[in-house]
CSV table of C-alpha atoms and ligand atoms in Angstrom, one decimal:
chain,number,residue,atom,x,y,z
F,1,UNK,CA,0.1,5.9,-73.3
F,2,UNK,CA,-0.6,2.6,-74.0
F,3,UNK,CA,2.2,0.4,-74.4
F,4,UNK,CA,1.4,-3.6,-73.7
F,5,UNK,CA,4.6,-4.1,-71.2
F,6,UNK,CA,5.8,-7.7,-70.3
F,7,UNK,CA,8.3,-7.4,-67.2
F,8,UNK,CA,10.3,-9.5,-65.7
F,9,UNK,CA,11.3,-10.3,-62.1
F,10,UNK,CA,13.9,-12.1,-60.5
F,11,UNK,CA,16.1,-9.9,-58.6
F,12,UNK,CA,16.2,-12.4,-55.3
F,13,UNK,CA,13.7,-15.6,-54.6
F,14,UNK,CA,11.0,-15.2,-56.6
F,15,UNK,CA,10.5,-15.3,-60.2
F,16,UNK,CA,8.1,-13.6,-61.5
F,17,UNK,CA,6.7,-12.3,-64.9
F,18,UNK,CA,3.4,-9.2,-65.6
F,19,UNK,CA,1.5,-8.0,-68.2
F,20,UNK,CA,0.2,-4.8,-68.9
F,21,UNK,CA,-1.5,-3.2,-71.0
F,22,UNK,CA,-2.5,1.3,-71.4
F,23,UNK,CA,-1.6,1.2,-67.5
F,24,UNK,CA,-3.5,-1.6,-65.8
F,25,UNK,CA,-2.2,-4.7,-64.6
F,26,UNK,CA,-3.9,-7.6,-66.8
F,27,UNK,CA,-1.5,-10.6,-65.2
F,28,UNK,CA,1.3,-10.9,-62.3
F,29,UNK,CA,2.8,-14.3,-62.1
F,30,UNK,CA,5.5,-15.3,-59.1
F,31,UNK,CA,6.6,-18.6,-58.5
F,32,UNK,CA,7.9,-18.6,-55.2
F,33,UNK,CA,11.3,-20.8,-54.5
F,34,UNK,CA,11.0,-23.7,-51.6
F,35,UNK,CA,13.8,-24.4,-52.0
F,36,UNK,CA,15.7,-22.2,-49.4
F,37,UNK,CA,13.3,-23.3,-46.6
F,38,UNK,CA,15.2,-26.3,-46.0
F,39,UNK,CA,18.0,-24.0,-45.3
F,40,UNK,CA,17.4,-21.6,-43.4
F,41,UNK,CA,17.8,-18.6,-45.8
F,42,UNK,CA,18.2,-18.4,-50.0
F,43,UNK,CA,21.1,-19.7,-51.5
F,44,UNK,CA,21.5,-17.8,-53.5
F,45,UNK,CA,23.1,-20.6,-56.0
F,46,UNK,CA,19.8,-22.5,-55.4
F,47,UNK,CA,17.8,-19.2,-56.4
F,48,UNK,CA,19.5,-18.7,-59.7
F,49,UNK,CA,18.6,-22.3,-61.0
F,50,UNK,CA,15.3,-22.1,-59.9
F,51,UNK,CA,15.3,-18.5,-61.7
F,52,UNK,CA,16.3,-20.5,-64.8
F,53,UNK,CA,13.4,-24.3,-64.3
F,54,UNK,CA,10.7,-21.1,-63.4
F,55,UNK,CA,11.2,-18.5,-65.8
F,56,UNK,CA,10.0,-19.4,-69.6
F,57,UNK,CA,6.3,-21.4,-67.7
F,58,UNK,CA,5.8,-18.5,-65.4
F,59,UNK,CA,6.6,-16.1,-68.6
F,60,UNK,CA,3.9,-17.8,-70.4
F,61,UNK,CA,1.8,-18.3,-68.0
F,62,UNK,CA,1.4,-14.0,-67.5
F,63,UNK,CA,1.0,-13.7,-71.4
F,64,UNK,CA,-1.6,-16.7,-71.6
F,65,UNK,CA,-4.0,-15.0,-68.4
F,66,UNK,CA,-3.3,-11.8,-70.2
F,67,UNK,CA,-4.9,-12.6,-73.5
F,68,UNK,CA,-1.7,-11.3,-75.0
F,69,UNK,CA,1.2,-12.8,-77.5
F,70,UNK,CA,4.8,-12.5,-77.5
F,71,UNK,CA,4.3,-10.6,-81.6
F,72,UNK,CA,1.7,-7.9,-79.1
F,73,UNK,CA,4.5,-6.4,-77.1
F,74,UNK,CA,5.7,-3.2,-77.4
F,75,UNK,CA,8.5,-3.0,-74.9
F,76,UNK,CA,10.1,-5.8,-71.9
F,77,UNK,CA,11.2,-4.8,-69.2
F,78,UNK,CA,13.1,-6.4,-66.3
F,79,UNK,CA,14.9,-5.6,-62.6
F,80,UNK,CA,18.1,-4.7,-63.4
F,81,UNK,CA,19.1,-4.4,-60.0
F,82,UNK,CA,19.8,-4.3,-56.5
F,83,UNK,CA,19.6,-8.1,-55.9
F,84,UNK,CA,21.4,-11.2,-55.8
F,85,UNK,CA,23.8,-11.5,-59.5
F,86,UNK,CA,22.8,-14.3,-60.5
F,87,UNK,CA,19.1,-14.0,-59.7
F,88,UNK,CA,19.4,-10.9,-61.8
F,89,UNK,CA,21.6,-12.3,-64.7
F,90,UNK,CA,19.1,-15.6,-65.2
F,91,UNK,CA,16.0,-12.5,-66.0
F,92,UNK,CA,17.9,-9.7,-67.6
F,93,UNK,CA,19.2,-12.2,-70.0
F,94,UNK,CA,16.1,-13.8,-70.7
F,95,UNK,CA,14.3,-10.3,-71.3
F,96,UNK,CA,17.2,-9.3,-73.3
F,97,UNK,CA,17.2,-12.1,-75.4
F,98,UNK,CA,13.6,-11.7,-76.3
F,99,UNK,CA,13.7,-7.9,-76.8
F,100,UNK,CA,16.3,-8.7,-79.3
F,101,UNK,CA,14.3,-11.3,-80.9
F,102,UNK,CA,11.2,-9.7,-81.1
F,103,UNK,CA,13.0,-6.4,-82.9
F,104,UNK,CA,10.6,-4.4,-79.2
F,105,UNK,CA,12.2,-1.9,-77.1
F,106,UNK,CA,14.4,-3.0,-73.6
F,107,UNK,CA,13.3,-0.9,-70.7
F,108,UNK,CA,15.8,-1.9,-67.2
F,109,UNK,CA,14.2,-1.3,-64.1
F,110,UNK,CA,15.4,-0.5,-60.4
F,111,UNK,CA,13.7,-3.1,-57.8
F,112,UNK,CA,13.3,-0.4,-55.1
F,113,UNK,CA,11.6,2.0,-57.2
F,114,UNK,CA,9.5,-0.5,-58.3
F,115,UNK,CA,8.6,-1.4,-54.4
F,116,UNK,CA,7.4,2.0,-53.9
F,117,UNK,CA,6.2,2.4,-57.9
F,118,UNK,CA,3.6,-0.4,-56.6
F,119,UNK,CA,1.6,2.3,-54.7
F,120,UNK,CA,0.4,2.9,-58.4
F,121,UNK,CA,-1.0,0.0,-59.4
F,122,UNK,CA,-4.0,0.5,-57.9
F,123,UNK,CA,-6.5,3.1,-55.8
F,124,UNK,CA,-5.7,4.9,-53.9
F,125,UNK,CA,-2.8,6.5,-55.1
F,126,UNK,CA,-0.5,9.0,-53.4
F,127,UNK,CA,0.0,11.7,-54.7
F,128,UNK,CA,3.6,13.2,-55.2
F,129,UNK,CA,5.9,14.5,-53.1
F,130,UNK,CA,5.1,11.4,-50.1
F,131,UNK,CA,7.6,9.7,-48.2
F,132,UNK,CA,7.9,6.0,-48.1
F,133,UNK,CA,9.4,3.0,-45.9
F,134,UNK,CA,10.6,0.3,-47.8
F,135,UNK,CA,11.0,-2.5,-45.2
F,136,UNK,CA,12.1,-6.2,-47.0
F,137,UNK,CA,14.2,-9.1,-46.2
F,138,UNK,CA,16.8,-7.2,-48.1
F,139,UNK,CA,15.9,-3.3,-47.6
F,140,UNK,CA,15.1,-1.0,-44.9
F,141,UNK,CA,14.7,2.3,-46.3
F,142,UNK,CA,13.0,5.8,-45.6
F,143,UNK,CA,12.6,8.0,-49.1
F,144,UNK,CA,11.1,11.5,-50.1
F,145,UNK,CA,9.2,10.5,-53.4
F,146,UNK,CA,9.0,13.6,-55.7
F,147,UNK,CA,8.2,12.2,-58.8
F,148,UNK,CA,8.0,8.6,-60.3
F,149,UNK,CA,11.6,8.9,-61.2
F,150,UNK,CA,13.2,11.4,-58.4
F,151,UNK,CA,13.8,10.0,-55.6
F,152,UNK,CA,16.1,10.0,-52.4
F,153,UNK,CA,16.8,8.1,-49.6
F,154,UNK,CA,17.3,10.0,-45.7
F,155,UNK,CA,17.7,6.9,-44.0
F,156,UNK,CA,18.8,3.2,-44.2
F,157,UNK,CA,19.8,0.3,-42.3
F,158,UNK,CA,23.6,0.6,-40.8
F,159,UNK,CA,23.2,-4.0,-40.5
F,160,UNK,CA,20.1,-6.1,-41.0
F,161,UNK,CA,16.9,-5.2,-42.6
F,162,UNK,CA,13.6,-5.6,-40.8
F,163,UNK,CA,13.0,-8.9,-42.2
F,164,UNK,CA,15.7,-9.7,-41.7
F,165,UNK,CA,15.5,-8.7,-38.1
F,166,UNK,CA,11.7,-10.7,-38.1
F,167,UNK,CA,13.7,-13.9,-39.6
F,168,UNK,CA,16.7,-13.8,-37.8
F,169,UNK,CA,14.4,-13.0,-34.3
F,170,UNK,CA,12.2,-16.1,-35.1
F,171,UNK,CA,15.1,-18.5,-36.4
F,172,UNK,CA,16.0,-18.2,-32.7
F,173,UNK,CA,12.6,-19.1,-31.2
F,174,UNK,CA,12.8,-22.0,-33.8
F,175,UNK,CA,9.8,-21.1,-36.2
F,176,UNK,CA,10.6,-21.9,-39.7
F,177,UNK,CA,11.9,-20.0,-42.7
F,178,UNK,CA,10.7,-16.9,-43.4
F,179,UNK,CA,10.0,-16.1,-40.0
F,180,UNK,CA,8.6,-12.8,-40.5
F,181,UNK,CA,4.7,-14.5,-41.1
F,182,UNK,CA,5.1,-16.6,-37.8
F,183,UNK,CA,6.0,-14.2,-35.4
F,184,UNK,CA,3.4,-11.8,-37.0
F,185,UNK,CA,0.8,-14.6,-36.5
F,186,UNK,CA,1.9,-15.6,-33.1
F,187,UNK,CA,2.7,-12.2,-31.5
F,188,UNK,CA,-1.1,-11.6,-32.1
F,189,UNK,CA,-2.3,-13.6,-28.9
F,190,UNK,CA,1.4,-12.0,-26.8
F,191,UNK,CA,1.7,-9.2,-24.8
F,192,UNK,CA,4.4,-6.5,-26.5
F,193,UNK,CA,5.3,-5.3,-23.4
F,194,UNK,CA,6.2,-8.4,-21.2
F,195,UNK,CA,10.2,-8.8,-22.3
F,196,UNK,CA,12.0,-5.3,-23.2
F,197,UNK,CA,14.8,-5.4,-25.6
F,198,UNK,CA,16.8,-2.3,-27.2
F,199,UNK,CA,15.6,0.1,-29.7
F,200,UNK,CA,18.7,1.0,-31.8
F,201,UNK,CA,18.7,4.3,-31.9
F,202,UNK,CA,20.2,5.9,-34.8
F,203,UNK,CA,21.7,9.6,-35.7
F,204,UNK,CA,19.2,11.3,-38.1
F,205,UNK,CA,17.2,8.8,-40.3
F,206,UNK,CA,19.1,5.4,-39.7
F,207,UNK,CA,17.7,2.3,-38.8
F,208,UNK,CA,20.5,-0.6,-36.9
F,209,UNK,CA,18.3,-4.1,-35.8
F,210,UNK,CA,21.9,-6.5,-35.6
F,211,UNK,CA,21.4,-5.3,-31.5
F,212,UNK,CA,17.9,-6.7,-31.1
F,213,UNK,CA,19.3,-9.9,-32.3
F,214,UNK,CA,21.9,-9.7,-30.2
F,215,UNK,CA,19.6,-9.1,-27.4
F,216,UNK,CA,17.0,-11.9,-27.8
F,217,UNK,CA,20.1,-14.1,-28.6
F,218,UNK,CA,21.7,-13.6,-24.9
F,219,UNK,CA,18.2,-13.6,-23.4
F,220,UNK,CA,17.4,-16.7,-24.8
F,221,UNK,CA,20.4,-18.5,-23.8
F,222,UNK,CA,20.0,-17.2,-20.1
F,223,UNK,CA,16.6,-18.2,-19.4
F,224,UNK,CA,17.0,-21.2,-21.4
F,225,UNK,CA,19.5,-22.0,-18.9
F,226,UNK,CA,17.7,-21.8,-15.6
F,227,UNK,CA,14.1,-23.7,-18.0
F,228,UNK,CA,15.3,-25.5,-21.3
F,229,UNK,CA,10.6,-24.7,-21.7
F,230,UNK,CA,11.4,-20.8,-21.5
F,231,UNK,CA,10.8,-20.3,-25.6
F,232,UNK,CA,7.8,-22.9,-25.5
F,233,UNK,CA,6.1,-21.3,-22.6
F,234,UNK,CA,6.3,-17.8,-23.6
F,235,UNK,CA,6.5,-17.7,-27.4
F,236,UNK,CA,3.5,-15.7,-28.4
F,237,UNK,CA,4.9,-13.5,-25.7
F,238,UNK,CA,8.6,-12.9,-27.6
F,239,UNK,CA,6.8,-12.8,-30.1
F,240,UNK,CA,4.6,-9.5,-29.7
F,241,UNK,CA,8.0,-7.5,-27.6
F,242,UNK,CA,10.2,-8.6,-30.8
F,243,UNK,CA,7.7,-7.6,-33.1
F,244,UNK,CA,6.2,-4.5,-30.8
F,245,UNK,CA,10.5,-3.5,-30.8
F,246,UNK,CA,10.7,-3.6,-34.6
F,247,UNK,CA,7.8,-1.5,-34.9
F,248,UNK,CA,8.8,1.3,-32.3
F,249,UNK,CA,12.0,1.5,-34.4
F,250,UNK,CA,10.3,2.1,-38.0
F,251,UNK,CA,8.0,4.6,-36.4
F,252,UNK,CA,10.1,6.1,-34.7
F,253,UNK,CA,12.0,7.6,-37.6
F,254,UNK,CA,9.7,7.7,-39.5
F,255,UNK,CA,8.0,10.2,-37.4
F,256,UNK,CA,10.8,12.3,-37.5
F,257,UNK,CA,11.3,12.2,-41.3
F,258,UNK,CA,7.9,13.0,-41.8
F,259,UNK,CA,8.0,15.9,-39.0
F,260,UNK,CA,10.8,17.7,-40.7
F,261,UNK,CA,10.2,16.9,-44.3
F,262,UNK,CA,6.8,18.2,-44.5
F,263,UNK,CA,5.3,15.1,-45.6
F,264,UNK,CA,1.6,13.6,-44.4
F,265,UNK,CA,1.2,11.4,-47.1
F,266,UNK,CA,3.3,8.2,-45.8
F,267,UNK,CA,3.5,4.7,-48.3
F,268,UNK,CA,4.3,1.8,-46.6
F,269,UNK,CA,6.5,-0.9,-49.0
F,270,UNK,CA,7.5,-4.1,-49.6
F,271,UNK,CA,7.4,-7.7,-48.1
F,272,UNK,CA,7.3,-6.5,-44.2
F,273,UNK,CA,3.6,-4.1,-44.9
F,274,UNK,CA,2.2,-7.5,-44.4
F,275,UNK,CA,2.7,-7.5,-40.7
F,276,UNK,CA,-0.3,-6.6,-39.1
F,277,UNK,CA,1.1,-5.0,-36.6
F,278,UNK,CA,3.2,-2.9,-38.5
F,279,UNK,CA,-0.1,-1.8,-40.5
F,280,UNK,CA,-1.8,-1.3,-37.1
F,281,UNK,CA,0.6,0.6,-35.8
F,282,UNK,CA,1.2,3.1,-38.0
F,283,UNK,CA,-3.0,3.8,-39.1
F,284,UNK,CA,-3.0,4.4,-35.0
F,285,UNK,CA,0.0,6.8,-35.4
F,286,UNK,CA,-1.6,8.3,-38.9
F,287,UNK,CA,-4.7,8.9,-36.8
F,288,UNK,CA,-2.6,11.1,-34.2
F,289,UNK,CA,-0.2,12.3,-36.9
F,290,UNK,CA,-3.3,13.3,-39.3
F,291,UNK,CA,-1.4,11.6,-42.4
F,292,UNK,CA,-3.0,9.4,-45.2
F,293,UNK,CA,-1.7,5.7,-45.0
F,294,UNK,CA,-1.2,3.9,-48.3
F,295,UNK,CA,0.0,0.1,-48.4
F,296,UNK,CA,-1.1,-1.8,-51.5
F,297,UNK,CA,-2.5,-4.7,-52.1
F,298,UNK,CA,-0.4,-8.2,-51.1
F,299,UNK,CA,0.3,-9.4,-53.8
F,300,UNK,CA,2.2,-5.6,-54.9
F,301,UNK,CA,4.3,-5.5,-51.4
F,302,UNK,CA,6.1,-9.1,-51.8
F,303,UNK,CA,8.5,-9.4,-54.7
F,304,UNK,CA,6.5,-9.5,-58.2
F,305,UNK,CA,6.7,-7.8,-61.6
F,306,UNK,CA,3.6,-6.0,-61.8
F,307,UNK,CA,5.8,-3.5,-59.7
F,308,UNK,CA,8.7,-3.8,-62.3
F,309,UNK,CA,6.2,-3.5,-65.0
F,310,UNK,CA,4.5,0.0,-63.3
F,311,UNK,CA,8.2,1.3,-63.5
F,312,UNK,CA,8.2,0.4,-67.4
F,313,UNK,CA,5.1,2.4,-67.4
F,314,UNK,CA,6.3,5.9,-65.6
F,315,UNK,CA,10.1,5.3,-67.5
F,316,UNK,CA,8.3,4.3,-71.2
F,317,UNK,CA,6.0,8.1,-70.5
F,318,UNK,CA,9.6,9.4,-69.7
F,319,UNK,CA,11.9,7.6,-73.4
F,320,UNK,CA,14.1,6.3,-70.3
F,321,UNK,CA,15.0,3.1,-72.2
F,322,UNK,CA,17.7,0.2,-72.1
F,323,UNK,CA,20.2,-0.6,-75.3
F,324,UNK,CA,21.1,-4.6,-75.1
F,325,UNK,CA,24.3,-4.1,-73.4
F,326,UNK,CA,22.7,-2.8,-70.2
F,327,UNK,CA,24.6,-4.9,-67.2
F,328,UNK,CA,22.8,-7.0,-64.2
F,329,UNK,CA,23.4,-4.7,-61.0
F,330,UNK,CA,23.2,-6.4,-57.9
F,331,UNK,CA,23.9,-2.6,-55.8
F,332,UNK,CA,22.2,-0.8,-58.2
F,333,UNK,CA,21.4,2.4,-56.5
F,334,UNK,CA,17.5,4.6,-56.1
F,335,UNK,CA,18.5,7.9,-57.1
U,1,KG4,O1,9.4,-7.9,-50.3
U,1,KG4,P1,10.4,-9.1,-49.7
U,1,KG4,O2,8.7,-10.3,-50.2
U,1,KG4,O3,11.6,-9.8,-50.4
U,1,KG4,C1,12.5,-9.1,-50.1
U,1,KG4,O4,12.4,-8.5,-51.4
U,1,KG4,O5,13.1,-9.2,-49.2
U,1,KG4,O6,10.0,-9.6,-48.5
U,1,KG4,C2,10.2,-10.2,-47.9
U,1,KG4,C3,10.5,-10.4,-46.5
U,1,KG4,C4,10.6,-11.0,-45.4
U,1,KG4,O7,12.1,-11.0,-44.9
U,1,KG4,C5,9.4,-12.0,-44.8
U,1,KG4,O8,9.8,-12.6,-44.0
U,1,KG4,C6,9.0,-10.7,-44.8
U,1,KG4,O9,9.2,-9.9,-45.6
U,1,KG4,N1,7.6,-11.1,-44.4
U,1,KG4,C7,7.2,-10.2,-43.0
U,1,KG4,C8,5.6,-10.8,-43.1
U,1,KG4,N2,5.3,-11.1,-44.5
U,1,KG4,C9,6.5,-11.2,-44.6
U,1,KG4,N3,7.7,-10.3,-41.8
U,1,KG4,C10,6.9,-10.2,-40.9
U,1,KG4,N4,5.6,-10.0,-40.7
U,1,KG4,C11,4.6,-10.3,-42.3
U,1,KG4,N5,3.2,-11.0,-41.4
U,2,ZN,ZN1,11.8,-6.9,-53.2
């Protein structure tokens, strides 16, 4: 089936629109909101306002880049949740209104499912069933993916997400928001075993990262009381050691889950998949375990409408449409 799909993503602080034609991405436009930088985190009300400003130009740019007119669309898809309610409402109301005005069907997409199905946008694509580790600023999940529409969360964070662990520890080191990419860059010059931080030990396949943040906070307080320049003098080693701890926490649960589930195709999704240390450690682990690893191109790892379009394509084929009364849901479950 070759539908022409317009997809809208507005769950957090990226406004994005993509056009997919017959399963191929024709455009994927993302406007990232800079306004949150000065606050050191996403401010929900400002995110909603910025979505309102960006959405129409982003949609127009995506249509133009794809060489598609509104009249040529077969379906309008949008992120229903999970995410920030105000942000979701902006994209959702726009998508519903456009679909109604054009007389076209609507598809409501789960954001976490979309992160996983981003793996199907470009080759190499995993084959069902596979295990996906989704690591973003808001989520950390281990998911058994049996088909495009049949997924089971077998492990998740009980407190902070992996991206949050990067961002919050980076903030303690005085790095700008979001700190993950800065910490990654500095870690490349550092010694990952110089400082030891606790690895959140959880039963089963769950994760916990809040202990790391507290451990780093108290460690820095103690050291800077003796040497006020401790952070500046040891920045690369601190970054490398923190990153190493986060990666080991992720890999330990991933290893256990892959072994128990008997799965050897391992997919990595979400913004933290950009982390160079994680990519390298996962590849090394794969070589040892005999896994095949899949990581989407960077533009499909961070929040983007391309992954929403891909998911909509699968839902279109399954006849999974929404009506105009469908509600945005900040806590929408994957399943
Ligand atoms: O998936 P994403 O773009 O947005 C959410 O849905 O949250 O992920 C953003 C998260 C942020 O926490 C950011 O710091 C983190 O991904 N991130 C990284 C790197 N690039 C992005 N964390 C560590 N290393 C990176 N290179
Ligand atoms: Zn996301």
